[in-house]
mmCIF file of C-alpha atoms in Angstrom:
data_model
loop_
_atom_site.group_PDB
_atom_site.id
_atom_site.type_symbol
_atom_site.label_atom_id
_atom_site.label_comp_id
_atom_site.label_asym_id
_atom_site.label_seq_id
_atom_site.Cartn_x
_atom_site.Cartn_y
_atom_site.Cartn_z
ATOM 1 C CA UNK A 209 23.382 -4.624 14.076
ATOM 2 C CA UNK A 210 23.440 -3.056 17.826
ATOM 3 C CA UNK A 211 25.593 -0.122 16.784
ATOM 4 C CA UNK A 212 23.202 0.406 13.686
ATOM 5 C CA UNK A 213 19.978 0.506 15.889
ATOM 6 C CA UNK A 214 21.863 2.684 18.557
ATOM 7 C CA UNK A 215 22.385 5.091 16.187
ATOM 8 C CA UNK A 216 19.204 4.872 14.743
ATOM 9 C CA UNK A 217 17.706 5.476 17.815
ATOM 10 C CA UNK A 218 19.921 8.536 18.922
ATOM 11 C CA UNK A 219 18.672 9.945 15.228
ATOM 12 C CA UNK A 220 14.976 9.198 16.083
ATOM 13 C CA UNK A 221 15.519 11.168 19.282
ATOM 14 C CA UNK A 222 16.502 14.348 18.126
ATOM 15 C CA UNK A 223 13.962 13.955 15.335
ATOM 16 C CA UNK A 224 11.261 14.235 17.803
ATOM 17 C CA UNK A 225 13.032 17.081 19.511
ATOM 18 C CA UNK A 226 13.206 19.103 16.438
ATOM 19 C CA UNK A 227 9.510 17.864 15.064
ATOM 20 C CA UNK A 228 8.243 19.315 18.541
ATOM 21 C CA UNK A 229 9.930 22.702 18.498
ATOM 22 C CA UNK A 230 9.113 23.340 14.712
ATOM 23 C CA UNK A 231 5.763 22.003 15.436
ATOM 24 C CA UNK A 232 5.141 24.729 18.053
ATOM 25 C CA UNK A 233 6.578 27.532 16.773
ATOM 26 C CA UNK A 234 4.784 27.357 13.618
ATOM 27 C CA UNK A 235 1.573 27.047 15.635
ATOM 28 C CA UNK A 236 2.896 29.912 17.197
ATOM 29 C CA UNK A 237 3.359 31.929 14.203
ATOM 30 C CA UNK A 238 -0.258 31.421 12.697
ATOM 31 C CA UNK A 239 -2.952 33.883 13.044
ATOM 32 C CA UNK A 240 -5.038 34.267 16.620
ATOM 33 C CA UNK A 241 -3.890 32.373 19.654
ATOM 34 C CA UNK A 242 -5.911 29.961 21.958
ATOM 35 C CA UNK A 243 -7.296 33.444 24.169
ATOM 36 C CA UNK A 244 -9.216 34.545 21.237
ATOM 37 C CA UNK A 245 -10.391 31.140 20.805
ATOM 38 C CA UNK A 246 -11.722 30.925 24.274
ATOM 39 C CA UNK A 247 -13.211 34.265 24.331
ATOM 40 C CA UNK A 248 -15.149 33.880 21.042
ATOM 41 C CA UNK A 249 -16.169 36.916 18.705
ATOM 42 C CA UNK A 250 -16.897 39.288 21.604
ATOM 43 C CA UNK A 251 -14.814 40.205 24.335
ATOM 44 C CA UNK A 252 -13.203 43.031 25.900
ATOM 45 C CA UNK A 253 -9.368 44.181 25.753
ATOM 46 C CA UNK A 254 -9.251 43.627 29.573
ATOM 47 C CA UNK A 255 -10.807 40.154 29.607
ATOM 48 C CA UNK A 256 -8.569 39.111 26.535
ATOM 49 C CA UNK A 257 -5.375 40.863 28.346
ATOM 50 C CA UNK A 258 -6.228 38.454 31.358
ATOM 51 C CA UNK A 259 -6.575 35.533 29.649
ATOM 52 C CA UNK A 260 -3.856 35.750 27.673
ATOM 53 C CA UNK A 261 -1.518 36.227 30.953
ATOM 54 C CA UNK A 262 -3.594 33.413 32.706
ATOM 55 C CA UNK A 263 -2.421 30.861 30.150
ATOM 56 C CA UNK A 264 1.294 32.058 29.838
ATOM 57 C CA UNK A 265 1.150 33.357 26.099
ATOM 58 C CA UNK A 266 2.748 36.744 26.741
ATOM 59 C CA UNK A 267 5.941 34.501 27.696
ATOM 60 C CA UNK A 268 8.492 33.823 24.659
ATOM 61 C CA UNK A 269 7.971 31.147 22.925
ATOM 62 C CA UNK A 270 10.851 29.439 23.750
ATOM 63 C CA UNK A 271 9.963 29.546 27.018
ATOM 64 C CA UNK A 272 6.640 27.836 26.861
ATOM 65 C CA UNK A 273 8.317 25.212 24.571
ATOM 66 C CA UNK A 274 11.032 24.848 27.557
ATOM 67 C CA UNK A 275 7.622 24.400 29.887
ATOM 68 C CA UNK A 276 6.235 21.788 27.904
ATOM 69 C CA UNK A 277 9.175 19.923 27.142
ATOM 70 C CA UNK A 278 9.683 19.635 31.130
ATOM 71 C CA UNK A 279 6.326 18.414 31.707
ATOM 72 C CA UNK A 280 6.655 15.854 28.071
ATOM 73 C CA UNK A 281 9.606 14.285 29.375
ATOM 74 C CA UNK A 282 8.079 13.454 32.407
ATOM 75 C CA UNK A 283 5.136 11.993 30.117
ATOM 76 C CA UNK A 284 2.642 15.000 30.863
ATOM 77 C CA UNK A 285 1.035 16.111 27.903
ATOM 78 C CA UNK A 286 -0.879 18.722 29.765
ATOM 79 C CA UNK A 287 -4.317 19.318 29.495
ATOM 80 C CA UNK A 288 -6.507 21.150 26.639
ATOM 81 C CA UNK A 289 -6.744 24.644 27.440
ATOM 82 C CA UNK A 290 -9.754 24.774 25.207
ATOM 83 C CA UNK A 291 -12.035 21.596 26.663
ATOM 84 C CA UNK A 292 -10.115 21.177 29.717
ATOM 85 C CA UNK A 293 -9.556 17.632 29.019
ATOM 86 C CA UNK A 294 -6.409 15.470 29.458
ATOM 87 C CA UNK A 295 -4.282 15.367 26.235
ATOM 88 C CA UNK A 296 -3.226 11.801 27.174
ATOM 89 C CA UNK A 297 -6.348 10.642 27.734
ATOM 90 C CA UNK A 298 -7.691 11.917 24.533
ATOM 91 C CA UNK A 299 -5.184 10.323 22.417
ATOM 92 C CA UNK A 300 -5.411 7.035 24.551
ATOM 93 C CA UNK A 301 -9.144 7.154 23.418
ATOM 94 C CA UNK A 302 -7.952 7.943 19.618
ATOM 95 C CA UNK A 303 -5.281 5.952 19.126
ATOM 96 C CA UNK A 304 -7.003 2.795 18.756
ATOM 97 C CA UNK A 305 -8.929 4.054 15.753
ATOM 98 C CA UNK A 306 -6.456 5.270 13.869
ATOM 99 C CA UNK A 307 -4.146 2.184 14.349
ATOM 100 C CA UNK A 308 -6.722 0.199 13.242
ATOM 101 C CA UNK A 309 -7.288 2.231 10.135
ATOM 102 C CA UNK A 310 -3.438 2.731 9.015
ATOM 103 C CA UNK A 311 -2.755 -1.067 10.085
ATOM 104 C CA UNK A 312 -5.231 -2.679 8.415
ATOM 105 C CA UNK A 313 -5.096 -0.478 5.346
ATOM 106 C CA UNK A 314 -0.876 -1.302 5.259
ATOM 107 C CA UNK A 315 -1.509 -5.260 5.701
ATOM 108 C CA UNK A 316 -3.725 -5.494 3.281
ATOM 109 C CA UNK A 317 -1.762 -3.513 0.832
ATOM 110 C CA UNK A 318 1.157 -5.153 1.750
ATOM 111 C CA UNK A 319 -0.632 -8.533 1.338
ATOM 112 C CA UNK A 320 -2.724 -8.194 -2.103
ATOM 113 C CA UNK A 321 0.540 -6.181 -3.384
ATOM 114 C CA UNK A 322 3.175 -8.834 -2.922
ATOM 115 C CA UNK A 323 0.537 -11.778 -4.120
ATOM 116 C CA UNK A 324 -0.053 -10.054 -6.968
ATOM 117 C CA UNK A 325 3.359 -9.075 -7.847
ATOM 118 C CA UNK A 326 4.808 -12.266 -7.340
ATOM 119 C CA UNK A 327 1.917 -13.460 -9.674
ATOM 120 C CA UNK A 328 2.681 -10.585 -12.501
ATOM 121 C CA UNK A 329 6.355 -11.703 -12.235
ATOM 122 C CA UNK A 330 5.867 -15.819 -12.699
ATOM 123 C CA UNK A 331 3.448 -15.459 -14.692
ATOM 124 C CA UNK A 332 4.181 -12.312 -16.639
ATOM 125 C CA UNK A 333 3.145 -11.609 -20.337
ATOM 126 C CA UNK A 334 -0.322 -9.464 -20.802
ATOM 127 C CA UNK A 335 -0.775 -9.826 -16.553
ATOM 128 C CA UNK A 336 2.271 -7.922 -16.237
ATOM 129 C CA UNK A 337 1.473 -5.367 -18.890
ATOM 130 C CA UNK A 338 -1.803 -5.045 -17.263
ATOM 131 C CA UNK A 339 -0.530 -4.670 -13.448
ATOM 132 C CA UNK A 340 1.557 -1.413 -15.553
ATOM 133 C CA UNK A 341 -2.130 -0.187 -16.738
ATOM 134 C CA UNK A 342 -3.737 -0.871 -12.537
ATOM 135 C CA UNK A 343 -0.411 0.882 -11.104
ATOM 136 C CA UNK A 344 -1.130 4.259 -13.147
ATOM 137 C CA UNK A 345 -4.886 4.118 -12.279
ATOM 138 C CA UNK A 346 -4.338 3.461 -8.984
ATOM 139 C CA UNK A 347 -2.450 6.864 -8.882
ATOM 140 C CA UNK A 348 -5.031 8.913 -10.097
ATOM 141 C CA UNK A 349 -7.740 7.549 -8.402
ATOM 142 C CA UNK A 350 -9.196 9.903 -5.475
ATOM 143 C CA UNK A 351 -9.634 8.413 -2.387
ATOM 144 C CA UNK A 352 -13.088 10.916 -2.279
ATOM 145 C CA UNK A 353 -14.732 9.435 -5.206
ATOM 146 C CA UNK A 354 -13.319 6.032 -4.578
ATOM 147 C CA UNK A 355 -15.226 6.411 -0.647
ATOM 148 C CA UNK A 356 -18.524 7.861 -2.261
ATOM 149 C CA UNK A 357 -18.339 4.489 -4.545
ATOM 150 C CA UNK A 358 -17.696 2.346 -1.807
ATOM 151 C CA UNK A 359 -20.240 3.538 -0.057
ATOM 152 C CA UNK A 360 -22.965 3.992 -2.389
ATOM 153 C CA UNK A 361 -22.375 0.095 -3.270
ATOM 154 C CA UNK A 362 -21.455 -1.458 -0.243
ATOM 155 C CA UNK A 363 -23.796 0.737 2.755
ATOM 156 C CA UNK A 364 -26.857 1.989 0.368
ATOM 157 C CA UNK A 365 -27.460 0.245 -2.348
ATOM 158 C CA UNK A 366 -26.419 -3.058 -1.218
ATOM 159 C CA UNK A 367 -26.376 -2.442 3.116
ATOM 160 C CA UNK A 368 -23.520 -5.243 4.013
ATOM 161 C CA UNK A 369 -21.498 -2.837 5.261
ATOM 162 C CA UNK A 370 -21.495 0.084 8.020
ATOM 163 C CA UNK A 371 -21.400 4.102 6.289
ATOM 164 C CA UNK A 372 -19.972 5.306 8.983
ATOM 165 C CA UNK A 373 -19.158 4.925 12.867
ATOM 166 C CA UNK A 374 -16.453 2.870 14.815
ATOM 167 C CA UNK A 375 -17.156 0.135 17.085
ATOM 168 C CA UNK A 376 -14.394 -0.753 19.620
ATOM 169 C CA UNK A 377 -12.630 -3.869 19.034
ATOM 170 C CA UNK A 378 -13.570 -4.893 22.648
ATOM 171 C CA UNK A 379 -16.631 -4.251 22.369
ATOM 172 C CA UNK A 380 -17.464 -6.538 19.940
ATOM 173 C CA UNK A 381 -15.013 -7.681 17.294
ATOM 174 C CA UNK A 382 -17.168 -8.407 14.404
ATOM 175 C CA UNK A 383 -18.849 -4.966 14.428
ATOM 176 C CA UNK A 384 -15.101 -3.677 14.404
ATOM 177 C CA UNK A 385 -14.282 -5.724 11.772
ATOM 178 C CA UNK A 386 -17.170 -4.613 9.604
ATOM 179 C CA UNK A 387 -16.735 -0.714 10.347
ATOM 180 C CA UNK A 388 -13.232 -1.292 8.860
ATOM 181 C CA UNK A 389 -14.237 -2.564 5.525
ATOM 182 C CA UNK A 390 -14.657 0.075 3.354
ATOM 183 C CA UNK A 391 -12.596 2.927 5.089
ATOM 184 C CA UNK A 392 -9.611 -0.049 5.075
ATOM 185 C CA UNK A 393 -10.359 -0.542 1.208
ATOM 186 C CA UNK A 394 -10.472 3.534 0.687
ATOM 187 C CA UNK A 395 -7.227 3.433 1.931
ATOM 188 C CA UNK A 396 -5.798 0.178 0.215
ATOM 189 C CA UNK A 397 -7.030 0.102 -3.272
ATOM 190 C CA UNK A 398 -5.195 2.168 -5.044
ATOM 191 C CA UNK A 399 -1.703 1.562 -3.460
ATOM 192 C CA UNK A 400 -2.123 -2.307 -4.058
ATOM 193 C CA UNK A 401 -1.410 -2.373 -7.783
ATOM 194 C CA UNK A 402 1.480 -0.141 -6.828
ATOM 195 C CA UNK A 403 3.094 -2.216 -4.946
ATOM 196 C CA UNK A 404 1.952 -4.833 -6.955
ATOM 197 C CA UNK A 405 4.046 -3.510 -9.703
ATOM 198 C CA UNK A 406 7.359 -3.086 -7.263
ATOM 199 C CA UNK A 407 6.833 -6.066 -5.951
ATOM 200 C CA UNK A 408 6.949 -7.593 -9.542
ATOM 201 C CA UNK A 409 10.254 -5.606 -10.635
ATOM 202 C CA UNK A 410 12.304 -6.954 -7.780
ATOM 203 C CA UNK A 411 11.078 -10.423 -8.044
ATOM 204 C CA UNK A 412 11.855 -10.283 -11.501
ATOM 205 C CA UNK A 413 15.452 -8.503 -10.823
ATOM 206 C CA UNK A 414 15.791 -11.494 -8.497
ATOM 207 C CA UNK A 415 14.923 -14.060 -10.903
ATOM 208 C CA UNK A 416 17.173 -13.105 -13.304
ATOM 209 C CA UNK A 417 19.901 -13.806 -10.675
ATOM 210 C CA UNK A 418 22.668 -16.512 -11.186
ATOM 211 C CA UNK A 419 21.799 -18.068 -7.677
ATOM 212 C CA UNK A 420 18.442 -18.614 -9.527
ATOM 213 C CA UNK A 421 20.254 -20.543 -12.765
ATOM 214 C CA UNK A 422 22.139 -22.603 -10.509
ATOM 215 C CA UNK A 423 19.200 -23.724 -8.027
ATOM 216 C CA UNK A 424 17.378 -25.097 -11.283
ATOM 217 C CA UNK A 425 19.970 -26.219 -12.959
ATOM 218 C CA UNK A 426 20.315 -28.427 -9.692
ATOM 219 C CA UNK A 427 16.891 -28.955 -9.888
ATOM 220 C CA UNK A 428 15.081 -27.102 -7.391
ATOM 221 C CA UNK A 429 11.169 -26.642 -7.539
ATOM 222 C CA UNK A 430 10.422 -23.877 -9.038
ATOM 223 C CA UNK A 431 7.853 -23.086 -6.052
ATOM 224 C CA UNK A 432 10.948 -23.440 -3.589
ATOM 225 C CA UNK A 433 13.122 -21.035 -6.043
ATOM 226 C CA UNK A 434 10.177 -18.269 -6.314
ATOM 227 C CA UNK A 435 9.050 -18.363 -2.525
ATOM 228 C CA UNK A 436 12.332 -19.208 -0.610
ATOM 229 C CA UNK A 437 14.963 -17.768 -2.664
ATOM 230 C CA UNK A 438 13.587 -14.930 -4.788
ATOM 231 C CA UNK A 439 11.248 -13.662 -2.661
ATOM 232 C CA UNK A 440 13.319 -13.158 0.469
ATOM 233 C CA UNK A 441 16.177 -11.471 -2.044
ATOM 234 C CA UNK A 442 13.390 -9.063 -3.403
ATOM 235 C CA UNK A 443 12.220 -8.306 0.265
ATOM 236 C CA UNK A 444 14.558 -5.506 1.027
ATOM 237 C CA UNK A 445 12.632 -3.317 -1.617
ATOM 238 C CA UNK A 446 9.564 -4.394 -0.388
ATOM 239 C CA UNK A 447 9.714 -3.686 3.168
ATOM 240 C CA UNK A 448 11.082 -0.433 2.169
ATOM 241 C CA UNK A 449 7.625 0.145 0.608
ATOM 242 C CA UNK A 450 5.740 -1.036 3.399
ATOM 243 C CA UNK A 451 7.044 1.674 5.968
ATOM 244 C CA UNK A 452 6.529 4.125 3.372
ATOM 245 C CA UNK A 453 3.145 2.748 2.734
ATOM 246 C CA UNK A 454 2.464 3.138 6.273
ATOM 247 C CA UNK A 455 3.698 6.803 6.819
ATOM 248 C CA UNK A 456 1.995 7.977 4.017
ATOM 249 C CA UNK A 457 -1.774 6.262 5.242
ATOM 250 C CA UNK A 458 -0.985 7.956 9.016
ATOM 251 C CA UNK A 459 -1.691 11.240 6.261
ATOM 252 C CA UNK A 460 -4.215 9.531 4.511
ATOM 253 C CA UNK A 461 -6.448 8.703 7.699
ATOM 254 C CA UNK A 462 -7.508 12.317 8.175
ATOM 255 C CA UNK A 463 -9.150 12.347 5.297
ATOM 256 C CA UNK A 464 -11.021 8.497 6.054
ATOM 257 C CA UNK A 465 -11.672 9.563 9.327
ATOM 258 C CA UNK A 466 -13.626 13.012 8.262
ATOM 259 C CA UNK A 467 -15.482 10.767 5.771
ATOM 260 C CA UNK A 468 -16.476 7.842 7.395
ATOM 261 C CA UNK A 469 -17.304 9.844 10.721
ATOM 262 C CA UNK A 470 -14.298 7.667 12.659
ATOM 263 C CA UNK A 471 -13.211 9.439 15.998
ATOM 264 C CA UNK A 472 -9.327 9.241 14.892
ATOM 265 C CA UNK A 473 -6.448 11.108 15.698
ATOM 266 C CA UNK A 474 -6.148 13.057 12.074
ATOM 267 C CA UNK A 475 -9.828 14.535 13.194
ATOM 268 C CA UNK A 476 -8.414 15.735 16.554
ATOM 269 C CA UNK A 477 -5.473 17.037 15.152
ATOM 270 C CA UNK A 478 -7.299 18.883 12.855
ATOM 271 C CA UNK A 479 -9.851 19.784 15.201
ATOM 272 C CA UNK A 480 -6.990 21.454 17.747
ATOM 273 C CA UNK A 481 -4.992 23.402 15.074
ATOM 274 C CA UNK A 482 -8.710 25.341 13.822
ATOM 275 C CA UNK A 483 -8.661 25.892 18.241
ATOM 276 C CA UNK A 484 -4.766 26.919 18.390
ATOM 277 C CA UNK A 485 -4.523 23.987 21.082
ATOM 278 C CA UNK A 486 -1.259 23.372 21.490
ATOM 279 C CA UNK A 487 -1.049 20.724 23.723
ATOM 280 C CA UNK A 488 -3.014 18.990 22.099
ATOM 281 C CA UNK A 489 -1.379 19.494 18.651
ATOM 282 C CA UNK A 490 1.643 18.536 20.479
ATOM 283 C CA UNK A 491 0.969 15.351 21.655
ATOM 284 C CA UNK A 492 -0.593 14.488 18.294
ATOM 285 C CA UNK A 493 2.490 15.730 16.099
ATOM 286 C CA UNK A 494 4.506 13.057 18.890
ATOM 287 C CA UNK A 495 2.245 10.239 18.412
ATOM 288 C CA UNK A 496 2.587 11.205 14.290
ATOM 289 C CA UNK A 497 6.928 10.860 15.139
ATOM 290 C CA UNK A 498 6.736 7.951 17.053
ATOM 291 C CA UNK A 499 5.311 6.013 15.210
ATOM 292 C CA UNK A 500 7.028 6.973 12.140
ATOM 293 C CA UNK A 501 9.932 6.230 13.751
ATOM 294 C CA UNK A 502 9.012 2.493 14.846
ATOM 295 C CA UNK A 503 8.269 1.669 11.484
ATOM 296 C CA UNK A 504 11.436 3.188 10.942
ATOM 297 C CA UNK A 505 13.527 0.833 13.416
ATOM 298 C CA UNK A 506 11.420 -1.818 12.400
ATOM 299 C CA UNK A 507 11.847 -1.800 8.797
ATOM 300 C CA UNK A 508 16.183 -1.817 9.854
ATOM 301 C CA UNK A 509 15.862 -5.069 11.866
ATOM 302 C CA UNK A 510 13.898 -6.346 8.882
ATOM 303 C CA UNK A 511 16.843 -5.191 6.943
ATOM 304 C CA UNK A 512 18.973 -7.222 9.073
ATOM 305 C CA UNK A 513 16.839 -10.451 8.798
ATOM 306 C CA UNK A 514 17.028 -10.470 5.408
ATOM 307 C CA UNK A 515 20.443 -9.137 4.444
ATOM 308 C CA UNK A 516 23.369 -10.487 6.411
ATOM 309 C CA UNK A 517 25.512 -7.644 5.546
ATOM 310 C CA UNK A 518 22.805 -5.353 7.155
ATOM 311 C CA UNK A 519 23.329 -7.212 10.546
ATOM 312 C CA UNK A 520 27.190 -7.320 10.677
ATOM 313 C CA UNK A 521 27.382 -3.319 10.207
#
């Protein structure tokens, strides 16, 4: 299990490396630079020439990538050449929000996915059929018309929840806790019956195990055989689906963010590529990899938990 997180951790290294430098030179490829930017629609060659030498873009670009590695390493971000304010800071004032959307939004997934699956799969028949018929809707719903509905219920037409804003959590929980309703359920909703309906093929997969014969056969309750036994044998599919569940909402929040007016990362991010800020984009597209890559690492000493073999590797 130590060799198999070393390794995975030398991997998740040079996958930030090489996320970084493709990250900025594809910035660096795309039309206008952060001079133009600054200078607006009007400006002269020689004020343009300036600036441009001022902020170090008539150096390669492997060059500036070797500057900002330095200064990343060292955990300098830099600072916004655009606002002038501290990368770090500005995605230390972000971060919460955007945790708290992709969080949320994977727990309760996660939780209302396995309940139901594991529900679908004791209970099967038509509820099984019918967790098939949610799975394929909750595809092709769009998370745009599924926020409009939420909100024209929940904030207009019946006012329990907020529209839009985000309260800190220290500030005063509750409001937090309400602001996260329906952007959390945006996000949720339609990959619950989803993993509803994974959840249900490897619990019945497990089920249909020997193991499973011979623990009723020596009559164990059927509650102990479905929630100690099965369960934990169908988890290694599962938590597979829950880091993937969370990658793809760190995507998904942009969107949430823009609609619910939340002050996220995905809204920064999007927010400094329009600006060709590239320190900022940077410490973004990091944030983005590291956190992919805990879920990562934490989904392999899940593996471990639950699979023996996983741990003696």
């Amino acid at each position: 299990m130590t060799r198999l997180i070393a390794r995975r951790l030398l991997v998740s290294g040079l996958l930030v490396g090489v996320v970084s430098l493709l990250t900025f030179l594809l910035q660096a490829a795309a039309p206008g630079d952060t001079a133009r930017t600054i200078l607006g629609d009007h400006y002269s060659p020689a004020a343009y020439a300036r600036l441009h030498r001022e902020l170090g873009l008539d150096e390669p670009v492997l060059t500036r990538y070797g500057h900002w590695l330095a200064h990343a390493l060292r955990g300098d971000l830099g600072t916004s050449p655009v606002s002038g304010l501290d990368v770090t800071a500005q995605i230390a004032s972000r971060l919460p929000v955007t945790l708290s959307l992709t969080v949320g939004a994977t727990a309760a997934t996660a939780l209302a996915g396995v309940a139901l699956g594991v529900l679908s799969a004791v209970r099967g028949g038509r509820l099984g059929r019918a967790f098939d018929v949610l799975a394929l809707a909750g595809y092709a719903l769009p998370n745009f018309w599924l926020a409009l509905v939420l909100v024209t219920l929940f904030a207009v037409t019946f006012p329990l929840f907020p529209a839009t804003g985000y309260v800190p959590l220290e500030d005063d929980p509750g409001g937090w806790a309400r602001g996260l309703v329906l952007p959390v359920t945006t996000l949720a909703l339609p990959g619950t019956a989803v993993f509803a309906k994974q959840t249900r093929d490897a619990m019945l997969a497990a089920l249909s195990r020997d193991f499973v014969t011979a623990l009723r056969a020596n009559g164990a309750s059927e509650r102990s055989i479905v929630l100690r036994h099965a369960l934990r044998n169908a988890g290694v599919p599962v938590v597979t689906l829950v880091g993937l569940t969370f990658i793809g909402l760190l995507s998904g929040t942009v969107f949430v963010e823009a609609v619910f007016a939340m002050p996220g990362l995905g809204g920064l991010a999007v927010q400094a590529t329009g600006q060709h800020d590239v320190p900022t984009i940077q410490g973004v597209v990091i944030v983005f990899t590291l956190a992919v890559v805990t879920v990562n690492l934490a989904a392999d000493l899940a593996y471990g938990w639950l699979d023996p073999k996983v741990r003696s590797a």
